[in-house]
Short mmCIF file of C-alpha atoms and ligand atoms in Angstrom, two decimals:
data_model
loop_
_atom_site.label_atom_id
_atom_site.label_comp_id
_atom_site.label_asym_id
_atom_site.label_seq_id
_atom_site.Cartn_x
_atom_site.Cartn_y
_atom_site.Cartn_z
CA MET A 1142 0.05 -0.10 -0.08
CA ASN A 1143 1.30 3.30 -0.75
CA SER A 1144 1.66 5.50 2.52
CA ARG A 1145 1.35 8.64 0.45
CA LEU A 1146 -2.03 9.87 0.99
CA LEU A 1147 -2.18 12.08 -2.52
CA GLU A 1148 0.34 10.47 -4.71
CA GLY A 1149 -0.11 12.05 -8.24
CA LYS A 1150 -3.08 14.29 -7.45
CA SER A 1151 -3.86 17.73 -8.15
CA ALA A 1152 -4.56 20.16 -5.57
CA VAL A 1153 -5.28 23.60 -5.37
CA ILE A 1154 -4.94 25.54 -1.76
CA THR A 1155 -6.19 29.26 -0.88
CA GLY A 1156 -4.73 30.76 1.46
CA ALA A 1157 -1.55 28.77 0.79
CA GLY A 1158 0.93 31.60 1.73
CA SER A 1159 0.37 31.17 5.81
CA GLY A 1160 -0.49 29.63 9.04
CA VAL A 1161 -3.13 26.41 8.33
CA GLY A 1162 -2.57 26.71 4.35
CA ARG A 1163 0.65 26.94 4.42
CA GLN A 1164 1.28 23.96 6.37
CA ALA A 1165 -1.21 22.14 4.89
CA ALA A 1166 0.56 22.95 1.18
CA PHE A 1167 3.62 21.28 2.73
CA LEU A 1168 1.88 18.00 3.88
CA PHE A 1169 -0.09 17.69 0.66
CA ALA A 1170 3.23 17.72 -1.40
CA GLN A 1171 5.07 15.42 1.10
CA ASN A 1172 1.86 13.04 0.65
CA GLY A 1173 2.70 13.12 -3.49
CA ALA A 1174 0.16 15.54 -4.41
CA LYS A 1175 1.16 18.34 -7.03
CA VAL A 1176 0.22 21.62 -5.37
CA THR A 1177 -0.90 24.94 -6.83
CA CYS A 1178 -0.35 27.56 -4.07
CA ALA A 1179 -2.81 30.42 -4.34
CA ASP A 1180 -2.54 33.28 -2.14
CA ILE A 1181 -3.29 37.57 -1.98
CA ARG A 1182 0.34 37.54 -1.08
CA GLU A 1183 2.95 36.89 -4.07
CA ASP A 1184 5.98 37.17 -1.12
CA TRP A 1185 4.20 34.22 0.92
CA ILE A 1186 3.38 32.04 -1.87
CA GLU A 1187 7.19 32.00 -3.31
CA GLY A 1188 8.42 31.08 0.72
CA THR A 1189 5.56 28.29 0.45
CA VAL A 1190 6.95 26.95 -3.00
CA SER A 1191 10.04 27.08 -2.59
CA GLU A 1192 10.71 25.27 0.88
CA ILE A 1193 8.59 23.01 -1.25
CA ARG A 1194 10.75 22.30 -3.97
CA SER A 1195 13.89 22.56 -1.81
CA ALA A 1196 12.10 19.46 0.23
CA GLY A 1197 12.16 17.91 -2.97
CA GLY A 1198 7.82 18.35 -3.74
CA GLU A 1199 5.94 19.44 -6.70
CA ALA A 1200 4.19 22.89 -6.40
CA GLN A 1201 3.55 25.97 -8.49
CA GLY A 1202 2.04 29.46 -7.35
CA ALA A 1203 -1.14 31.32 -8.19
CA LEU A 1204 -1.69 34.99 -7.38
CA CYS A 1205 -5.17 35.21 -6.12
CA ASP A 1206 -8.10 36.98 -4.22
CA VAL A 1207 -10.67 34.55 -3.38
CA THR A 1208 -13.24 37.43 -3.59
CA ARG A 1209 -12.65 37.63 -7.37
CA ARG A 1210 -14.15 34.62 -9.69
CA ALA A 1211 -11.64 35.36 -12.56
CA ASP A 1212 -8.83 34.76 -9.83
CA VAL A 1213 -10.13 31.39 -8.56
CA GLU A 1214 -10.87 30.50 -12.41
CA GLY A 1215 -7.31 31.06 -13.19
CA ALA A 1216 -5.95 29.80 -9.95
CA VAL A 1217 -7.58 26.52 -11.21
CA ALA A 1218 -6.42 27.06 -14.48
CA LYS A 1219 -3.18 27.04 -13.73
CA ALA A 1220 -3.36 23.85 -11.90
CA VAL A 1221 -4.83 22.06 -15.13
CA GLU A 1222 -2.69 23.37 -17.48
CA THR A 1223 0.74 22.44 -15.60
CA TYR A 1224 -0.89 19.22 -13.76
CA GLY A 1225 -3.31 18.25 -16.22
CA ARG A 1226 -6.23 18.10 -13.85
CA LEU A 1227 -8.08 18.90 -10.47
CA ASP A 1228 -8.57 16.41 -7.95
CA ILE A 1229 -8.51 18.66 -4.60
CA ILE A 1230 -9.73 21.73 -4.10
CA TYR A 1231 -8.88 23.31 -0.30
CA ASN A 1232 -10.94 26.44 0.50
CA ASN A 1233 -8.92 27.70 3.08
CA ALA A 1234 -8.43 31.32 2.53
CA GLY A 1235 -10.21 33.60 5.25
CA ILE A 1236 -9.84 36.55 7.33
CA ALA A 1237 -10.79 37.81 11.06
CA SER A 1238 -13.07 39.75 12.48
CA PRO A 1239 -12.39 43.37 11.66
CA MET A 1240 -10.11 45.21 14.15
CA THR A 1241 -10.25 48.95 15.72
CA LYS A 1242 -7.26 51.09 15.29
CA GLU A 1243 -5.91 50.36 18.62
CA GLY A 1244 -5.63 46.50 17.39
CA GLY A 1245 -8.78 45.13 19.50
CA PHE A 1246 -11.48 43.27 17.55
CA LYS A 1247 -14.24 45.62 17.10
CA SER A 1248 -17.43 44.67 18.19
CA PHE A 1249 -20.65 43.20 16.46
CA VAL A 1250 -22.24 46.62 16.51
CA GLU A 1251 -18.98 48.70 15.55
CA ALA A 1252 -18.75 46.93 12.51
CA ASP A 1253 -18.82 49.37 9.65
CA ASP A 1254 -20.64 48.19 6.03
CA ASP A 1255 -16.50 47.98 4.24
CA ASP A 1256 -15.78 45.51 7.72
CA ILE A 1257 -18.81 43.59 6.89
CA ASP A 1258 -18.79 43.10 3.21
CA ARG A 1259 -15.14 42.12 3.27
CA LEU A 1260 -15.57 39.39 5.72
CA LEU A 1261 -18.42 38.22 3.85
CA ALA A 1262 -16.36 38.56 0.43
CA VAL A 1263 -13.53 36.56 2.01
CA ASN A 1264 -15.13 33.95 4.32
CA VAL A 1265 -18.24 33.41 2.50
CA LYS A 1266 -18.48 33.81 -1.10
CA GLY A 1267 -14.27 33.27 -1.55
CA VAL A 1268 -15.43 29.64 -0.54
CA ILE A 1269 -18.41 29.54 -2.69
CA LEU A 1270 -16.68 30.52 -5.66
CA GLY A 1271 -13.74 28.15 -4.92
CA CYS A 1272 -16.29 25.17 -4.99
CA GLN A 1273 -18.60 26.73 -7.67
CA VAL A 1274 -14.74 26.91 -10.25
CA ALA A 1275 -13.77 23.03 -8.43
CA ILE A 1276 -17.17 21.75 -9.84
CA ALA A 1277 -16.88 22.99 -13.16
CA GLN A 1278 -13.68 21.44 -13.58
CA PHE A 1279 -14.48 18.22 -12.01
CA ARG A 1280 -17.84 18.18 -13.88
CA ALA A 1281 -15.15 19.05 -17.12
CA GLN A 1282 -13.04 16.07 -16.59
CA GLY A 1283 -16.13 13.27 -16.26
CA GLY A 1284 -17.42 13.49 -12.60
CA GLY A 1285 -15.61 12.71 -9.17
CA GLY A 1286 -13.63 15.44 -6.93
CA VAL A 1287 -12.78 16.44 -3.09
CA ILE A 1288 -13.66 20.01 -1.62
CA VAL A 1289 -12.41 20.84 1.73
CA ASN A 1290 -13.05 24.60 3.19
CA THR A 1291 -11.89 25.71 6.34
CA ALA A 1292 -14.33 26.44 8.57
CA SER A 1293 -14.21 27.26 12.25
CA VAL A 1294 -15.23 25.98 15.51
CA ALA A 1295 -17.38 29.75 15.92
CA GLY A 1296 -19.22 27.99 12.89
CA MET A 1297 -20.54 25.21 15.05
CA ILE A 1298 -21.02 26.88 18.39
CA GLY A 1299 -21.32 30.37 19.95
CA TRP A 1300 -17.65 31.11 19.89
CA GLY A 1301 -15.20 34.14 19.15
CA GLY A 1302 -16.98 36.99 17.21
CA ALA A 1303 -20.73 36.76 16.44
CA LEU A 1304 -19.82 38.27 12.58
CA TYR A 1305 -16.93 36.05 12.19
CA GLY A 1306 -19.13 32.96 13.62
CA ALA A 1307 -22.28 34.10 10.82
CA THR A 1308 -19.34 33.98 8.37
CA LYS A 1309 -18.12 30.17 9.34
CA GLY A 1310 -21.41 28.86 10.01
CA ALA A 1311 -22.30 29.73 6.28
CA VAL A 1312 -19.17 27.63 5.04
CA VAL A 1313 -20.89 24.88 7.63
CA ASN A 1314 -23.55 24.45 6.15
CA LEU A 1315 -22.76 24.88 2.59
CA ALA A 1316 -20.81 21.75 3.03
CA ARG A 1317 -23.64 19.54 4.06
CA ARG A 1318 -26.04 20.72 1.40
CA LEU A 1319 -23.41 20.67 -0.81
CA ALA A 1320 -22.79 17.08 0.00
CA PHE A 1321 -26.44 15.77 -0.63
CA GLU A 1322 -26.38 17.60 -4.36
CA LEU A 1323 -22.84 16.44 -4.98
CA GLY A 1324 -22.99 12.98 -3.46
CA PRO A 1325 -24.06 11.30 -6.68
CA GLU A 1326 -21.71 12.33 -8.90
CA ASN A 1327 -18.80 11.48 -6.48
CA ILE A 1328 -17.91 14.88 -5.17
CA ARG A 1329 -17.13 14.87 -1.79
CA VAL A 1330 -17.02 18.15 0.34
CA ASN A 1331 -16.39 18.64 4.27
CA ASN A 1332 -14.96 21.27 6.13
CA VAL A 1333 -11.96 21.46 9.00
CA CYS A 1334 -12.90 23.81 11.60
CA PRO A 1335 -10.16 25.00 13.92
CA GLY A 1336 -10.45 26.29 17.22
CA THR A 1337 -8.16 29.37 17.99
CA MET A 1338 -4.48 29.00 16.60
CA VAL A 1339 -1.37 31.69 16.38
CA THR A 1340 -1.05 32.23 12.72
CA ASN A 1341 -0.46 35.51 10.95
CA PHE A 1342 -4.57 35.74 11.81
CA GLY A 1343 -6.15 38.80 12.95
CA THR A 1344 -3.87 39.50 16.07
CA GLY A 1345 -2.28 36.23 16.01
CA ASN A 1346 0.82 38.09 15.31
CA GLY A 1347 2.51 34.83 13.60
CA GLY A 1348 3.61 33.54 16.21
CA ASN A 1349 5.21 36.17 18.47
CA LEU A 1350 3.00 36.52 21.46
CA PRO A 1351 4.36 36.62 25.09
CA GLN A 1352 4.41 33.03 26.87
CA ALA A 1353 1.62 34.71 28.94
CA ALA A 1354 -0.80 35.00 25.77
CA LEU A 1355 0.06 31.46 25.02
CA ASP A 1356 -0.50 29.81 28.34
CA SER A 1357 -4.26 31.60 28.63
CA MET A 1358 -5.01 31.04 24.61
CA ALA A 1359 -4.05 27.16 25.61
CA ARG A 1360 -6.57 27.36 28.91
CA LEU A 1361 -9.59 28.21 26.60
CA GLN A 1362 -9.29 24.40 25.52
CA PRO A 1363 -10.55 21.34 27.73
CA LEU A 1364 -7.43 19.76 26.57
CA GLY A 1365 -5.30 22.73 27.22
CA ARG A 1366 -2.93 22.92 24.52
CA ILE A 1367 -2.38 25.23 21.68
CA ILE A 1368 -3.80 24.60 18.64
CA GLU A 1369 -0.88 24.79 16.08
CA PRO A 1370 -2.08 25.38 12.54
CA SER A 1371 -0.17 21.74 11.55
CA GLU A 1372 -3.45 20.22 13.39
CA PRO A 1373 -6.25 21.51 11.13
CA ALA A 1374 -3.59 20.92 8.36
CA GLN A 1375 -3.38 16.80 8.96
CA VAL A 1376 -7.15 16.70 9.38
CA ALA A 1377 -7.74 18.23 5.94
CA LEU A 1378 -5.12 15.99 4.47
CA PHE A 1379 -7.18 13.23 5.81
CA LEU A 1380 -10.23 14.36 4.50
CA ALA A 1381 -8.74 14.84 1.31
CA SER A 1382 -7.61 11.54 0.89
CA ASP A 1383 -9.04 8.32 0.31
CA LEU A 1384 -8.90 7.28 3.83
CA ALA A 1385 -12.34 9.66 3.69
CA ILE A 1386 -13.95 7.87 0.89
CA ASN A 1387 -17.26 7.63 2.04
CA ILE A 1388 -17.31 10.59 4.53
CA THR A 1389 -19.00 13.82 2.93
CA GLY A 1390 -20.96 16.39 4.28
CA VAL A 1391 -19.29 16.40 7.88
CA ASN A 1392 -17.59 19.67 10.17
CA VAL A 1393 -14.84 18.18 11.92
CA PRO A 1394 -13.72 20.17 14.81
CA VAL A 1395 -9.52 20.63 15.75
CA ASP A 1396 -10.60 22.80 19.12
CA GLY A 1397 -9.42 20.99 21.83
CA GLY A 1398 -12.77 20.13 22.51
CA VAL A 1399 -14.49 22.98 22.71
CA ALA A 1400 -17.60 22.25 20.75
CA ALA A 1401 -17.73 19.21 23.08
CA GLY A 1402 -19.21 21.24 25.92
CA LYS A 1403 -21.95 23.03 23.84
N1 LIG B 1440 -6.02 31.53 13.11
C1 LIG B 1440 -7.40 31.15 14.08
O1 LIG B 1440 -7.22 31.00 15.35
C2 LIG B 1440 -8.29 30.42 13.24
C3 LIG B 1440 -9.80 29.87 13.67
C4 LIG B 1440 -10.74 29.43 13.19
C5 LIG B 1440 -10.44 29.21 11.85
N2 LIG B 1440 -9.18 29.89 10.90
C6 LIG B 1440 -9.46 30.08 9.90
O2 LIG B 1440 -8.28 28.97 9.36
C7 LIG B 1440 -8.04 29.70 7.90
C8 LIG B 1440 -6.80 30.07 8.02
O3 LIG B 1440 -6.00 30.98 8.59
P1 LIG B 1440 -5.11 31.04 9.45
O4 LIG B 1440 -5.09 31.24 11.14
O5 LIG B 1440 -3.84 30.17 8.69
O6 LIG B 1440 -4.64 32.88 8.99
P2 LIG B 1440 -3.38 33.33 8.45
O7 LIG B 1440 -3.44 34.55 8.31
O8 LIG B 1440 -2.12 32.82 9.11
O9 LIG B 1440 -3.50 32.80 6.54
C9 LIG B 1440 -4.37 32.97 6.02
C10 LIG B 1440 -4.01 32.88 4.63
O10 LIG B 1440 -5.34 33.56 3.47
C11 LIG B 1440 -4.58 34.58 2.93
N3 LIG B 1440 -5.90 35.36 2.14
C12 LIG B 1440 -6.46 36.64 3.02
N4 LIG B 1440 -7.10 37.13 2.07
C13 LIG B 1440 -7.37 36.17 0.86
C14 LIG B 1440 -7.88 36.48 -0.18
N5 LIG B 1440 -9.01 37.10 -0.51
N6 LIG B 1440 -7.31 35.70 -1.03
C15 LIG B 1440 -6.40 34.70 -1.25
N7 LIG B 1440 -5.71 34.96 -0.01
C16 LIG B 1440 -6.19 35.68 1.20
C17 LIG B 1440 -3.64 35.42 3.42
O11 LIG B 1440 -2.37 36.07 2.69
C18 LIG B 1440 -2.92 34.07 4.41
O12 LIG B 1440 -1.87 33.79 3.41
C19 LIG B 1440 -9.16 30.66 7.55
O13 LIG B 1440 -10.40 30.30 7.08
C20 LIG B 1440 -9.73 31.13 9.25
O14 LIG B 1440 -10.61 31.61 8.98
C21 LIG B 1440 -8.31 30.28 11.90
#
């Protein structure tokens, strides 16, 4: 049996420049996938792609704003052009709740129209576009395919900001319904739902938080451990692989147990 779970598969990962997407790009490539790393940050894409290549993996970059249909189509077209097809899309790009000038999160009522539009555009429209464009490609290839999205524990229970949670709740339910609609075409749709991690997300500060802040973040979870971005990435790998061949429409929390208490 081949221990490389995605041998020969062509995968597009959005938000592959940082955090969960970057970790997923490494893991997918280590497992034999040819990875198209899509992100809005060109410098970050280059970092991910060059690290994968130096480790002997196959990857290319695609500059892509997931809120723009033409960009998402461009990323998928690049995967097809270079690697011949699309087997997997991992719609992972997302942004945090809007922030104040002082660096804290805005309360629900403080979010202005631009904040609301941007959050919905990246976290909801971006995932919808990724699904639509991938489904069109899967159908053009004759059917079959895998969609994984990054939602959040904030989309499963009342946790984190209400506005952010509303966007992730939309992603949670999107996978449930798409699973029914696409199952007969052998297209699986599942979500990874992380708890709070330290990445470049929101105030995350790319991992440069003081130990006291990390300790208090760890205490939010029953397991008492910081959630590392590689952990939801491992679940995305599982869901993208044939190990999950009969799994569709599920939301898998990687949250240290937070969702269990609600
Ligand atoms: N960090 C957390 O605490 C946390 C918790 C739960 C869920 N999530 C979700 O996990 C996913 C990954 O977040 P992360 O923590 O790795 O964050 P991150 O900020 O480290 O990485 C997100 C990546 O997405 C890219 N991106 C942002 N907007 C984009 C756009 N419009 N088009 C293309 N790329 C774009 C960024 O450039 C970045 O590379 C997101 O969907 C986020 O909502 C994060």
